[in-house]
Amino acid sequence: MSARRILLGVTGGVAAYKAAEFTRLLVKAGHTVEVVMTEAATRFVTPVTFQALSGNAVYADLWDPRPHNAMAHIELSRRADVFIIAPATANTLYKLAHGVSDDLISTLAAARTCPLVVAPAMNRQMWANPANQRNVAQLRADGVQVFGPASGEQACGEVGEGRMLEPEQLLERLEALFVPQRLAGRKVLMTAGPTFEPIDAVRGITNISSGKMGYALARACRNAGAEVTLVSGPTGLPCPEGVQRLDVGTAREMYDAVLRHAGSADIFIGVAAVADYRVRNRAEHKLKKGDSVPVIELEENPDILATVASLPAAPFCVGFAAESRNLLEYADAKRRRKKVPLLVANLVQKAMGRDTNEVLLLDDAGSHALPEMDKQALAARLVEELAARLPPA
Ligand code: C5P
């Protein structure tokens, strides 16, 4: 995402300490951050912390004369691309929903011209309180974006809904706000990661796929407005916010999960490095070292992508091809064999397990190369390429 001017409002909740980390992440991602606080927020974290992290002056007072026209309540949000209040307390949500303008944050919100986002954080009972729920519903109806809250352990010791989203999640959601909604209303089904074919109770056949490309693509599709179902082999990666993940181990489990959902998908993207073969003579118990070396017999796994592409009402299918040589030749043959309109080909050495990738796109018109880039940037680019080739909804 290109750099944005972000106005961050911090209100008085324990989660204010997470707003410090959020500021750091925003700055690290290249954004310009200005922080405004309520008086209560300054009791949790001092303005100096936010000033140091953002590199900009922090405002907490409606009467602050520093803006050149002495109108902090208008000036600060007018130069922002987005105003995000994180954490947003029940009290601030109430003020925003009712147009109360009695401190800097509520006045800025009322006078803003940019989009407003709130990340609620409060005790679970306060969150569930009908008055609070009415306020949140009103804010949604007014076009305010509500990020979270999450469920889990709370600072008060209780467990339930009301935790602020983690800073990384807030960053992800915020950046998504600026992405063109090229896949709005589309259902995307995807596979990612490696598969694991057991040999015995502890061993198996797998591969070096990290899942990074597939997860980046799942995130990019979601950012573009799609409803994403990600069928994932074993990876250590966290599920992207707002994506439905189905965990599988073997290629056949992946096949079953994909075919259960393929009928309702508009787009299918096979990014997973699926094992071509599984073990026919899988041992129930751990194989013991003995006199003879065990012989592993293999049998073929079904081809998920080719199966989905040949369904009578097949979704728009995108395949990936990882090759260690003869990239164009092998990938082109693969695209024809699997009958997919778009295939993304990459060299194993440049792709698998790495944070960057360099790909060739193959379709009926031929092939063209994309430059090497970060996998998340590439994923955003692939969404553009995919959207441009989609039949109209
Ligand atoms: O044949 P190969 O594994 O190289 O093909 C790569 C493409 O096919 C990828 O999109 C991969 O996810 C998909 N594939 C599949 N089922 C298999 C093997 C590969 O969907 N059994």
PDB file of N, CA and C and ligand atoms in Angstrom, residues 270 272 274 276 302-305 319-320 334 338, ligand 1:
ATOM      1  N   GLY A 270      -5.119 -22.564  -7.109  1.00  0.00           N
ATOM      2  CA  GLY A 270      -4.344 -23.664  -6.520  1.00  0.00           C
ATOM      3  C   GLY A 270      -2.900 -23.227  -6.336  1.00  0.00           C
ATOM      4  N   ALA A 272      -1.154 -24.409  -3.523  1.00  0.00           N
ATOM      5  CA  ALA A 272      -0.491 -25.443  -2.725  1.00  0.00           C
ATOM      6  C   ALA A 272       0.469 -26.283  -3.557  1.00  0.00           C
ATOM      7  N   VAL A 274       1.079 -29.589  -3.905  1.00  0.00           N
ATOM      8  CA  VAL A 274       0.398 -30.833  -3.543  1.00  0.00           C
ATOM      9  C   VAL A 274       1.287 -32.032  -3.887  1.00  0.00           C
ATOM     10  N   ASP A 276       2.341 -35.311  -5.375  1.00  0.00           N
ATOM     11  CA  ASP A 276       1.808 -36.066  -6.506  1.00  0.00           C
ATOM     12  C   ASP A 276       1.505 -37.512  -6.105  1.00  0.00           C
ATOM     13  N   PRO A 302      -5.000 -37.589  -6.515  1.00  0.00           N
ATOM     14  CA  PRO A 302      -5.801 -36.917  -7.531  1.00  0.00           C
ATOM     15  C   PRO A 302      -5.249 -35.516  -7.779  1.00  0.00           C
ATOM     16  N   ASP A 303      -5.441 -34.990  -8.993  1.00  0.00           N
ATOM     17  CA  ASP A 303      -5.020 -33.617  -9.293  1.00  0.00           C
ATOM     18  C   ASP A 303      -6.188 -32.689  -8.977  1.00  0.00           C
ATOM     19  N   ILE A 304      -6.036 -31.898  -7.944  1.00  0.00           N
ATOM     20  CA  ILE A 304      -7.134 -31.054  -7.462  1.00  0.00           C
ATOM     21  C   ILE A 304      -7.497 -29.992  -8.499  1.00  0.00           C
ATOM     22  N   LEU A 305      -6.462 -29.310  -8.981  1.00  0.00           N
ATOM     23  CA  LEU A 305      -6.701 -28.215  -9.928  1.00  0.00           C
ATOM     24  C   LEU A 305      -7.370 -28.725 -11.210  1.00  0.00           C
ATOM     25  N   GLY A 319      -3.762 -21.615 -11.778  1.00  0.00           N
ATOM     26  CA  GLY A 319      -2.818 -22.597 -11.263  1.00  0.00           C
ATOM     27  C   GLY A 319      -1.460 -21.974 -11.037  1.00  0.00           C
ATOM     28  N   PHE A 320      -0.646 -22.651 -10.277  1.00  0.00           N
ATOM     29  CA  PHE A 320       0.741 -22.255 -10.072  1.00  0.00           C
ATOM     30  C   PHE A 320       1.607 -23.400 -10.567  1.00  0.00           C
ATOM     31  N   LYS A 334       1.832 -27.622 -18.665  1.00  0.00           N
ATOM     32  CA  LYS A 334       0.988 -27.825 -17.484  1.00  0.00           C
ATOM     33  C   LYS A 334      -0.328 -27.067 -17.620  1.00  0.00           C
ATOM     34  N   LYS A 338      -3.862 -29.073 -17.685  1.00  0.00           N
ATOM     35  CA  LYS A 338      -4.840 -28.866 -16.615  1.00  0.00           C
ATOM     36  C   LYS A 338      -6.006 -27.983 -17.065  1.00  0.00           C
TER      37      LYS A 338
HETATM   38  O1  C5P B   1       1.566 -30.724 -11.533  1.00  0.00           O
HETATM   39  P1  C5P B   1       2.008 -29.675 -10.614  1.00  0.00           P
HETATM   40  O2  C5P B   1       1.977 -30.117  -9.180  1.00  0.00           O
HETATM   41  O3  C5P B   1       3.334 -29.058 -10.907  1.00  0.00           O
HETATM   42  O4  C5P B   1       0.942 -28.510 -10.810  1.00  0.00           O
HETATM   43  C1  C5P B   1       0.934 -27.350 -10.077  1.00  0.00           C
HETATM   44  C2  C5P B   1      -0.462 -26.808  -9.946  1.00  0.00           C
HETATM   45  O5  C5P B   1      -1.421 -27.841  -9.819  1.00  0.00           O
HETATM   46  C3  C5P B   1      -0.599 -25.992  -8.685  1.00  0.00           C
HETATM   47  O6  C5P B   1      -1.551 -25.001  -8.928  1.00  0.00           O
HETATM   48  C4  C5P B   1      -1.048 -27.029  -7.690  1.00  0.00           C
HETATM   49  O7  C5P B   1      -1.716 -26.449  -6.585  1.00  0.00           O
HETATM   50  C5  C5P B   1      -1.957 -27.884  -8.516  1.00  0.00           C
HETATM   51  N1  C5P B   1      -2.026 -29.302  -8.113  1.00  0.00           N
HETATM   52  C6  C5P B   1      -3.208 -29.816  -7.621  1.00  0.00           C
HETATM   53  N2  C5P B   1      -3.291 -31.143  -7.274  1.00  0.00           N
HETATM   54  C7  C5P B   1      -2.239 -31.960  -7.420  1.00  0.00           C
HETATM   55  C8  C5P B   1      -1.024 -31.442  -7.921  1.00  0.00           C
HETATM   56  C9  C5P B   1      -0.946 -30.104  -8.248  1.00  0.00           C
HETATM   57  O8  C5P B   1      -4.163 -29.079  -7.489  1.00  0.00           O
HETATM   58  N3  C5P B   1      -2.339 -33.228  -7.071  1.00  0.00           N
END
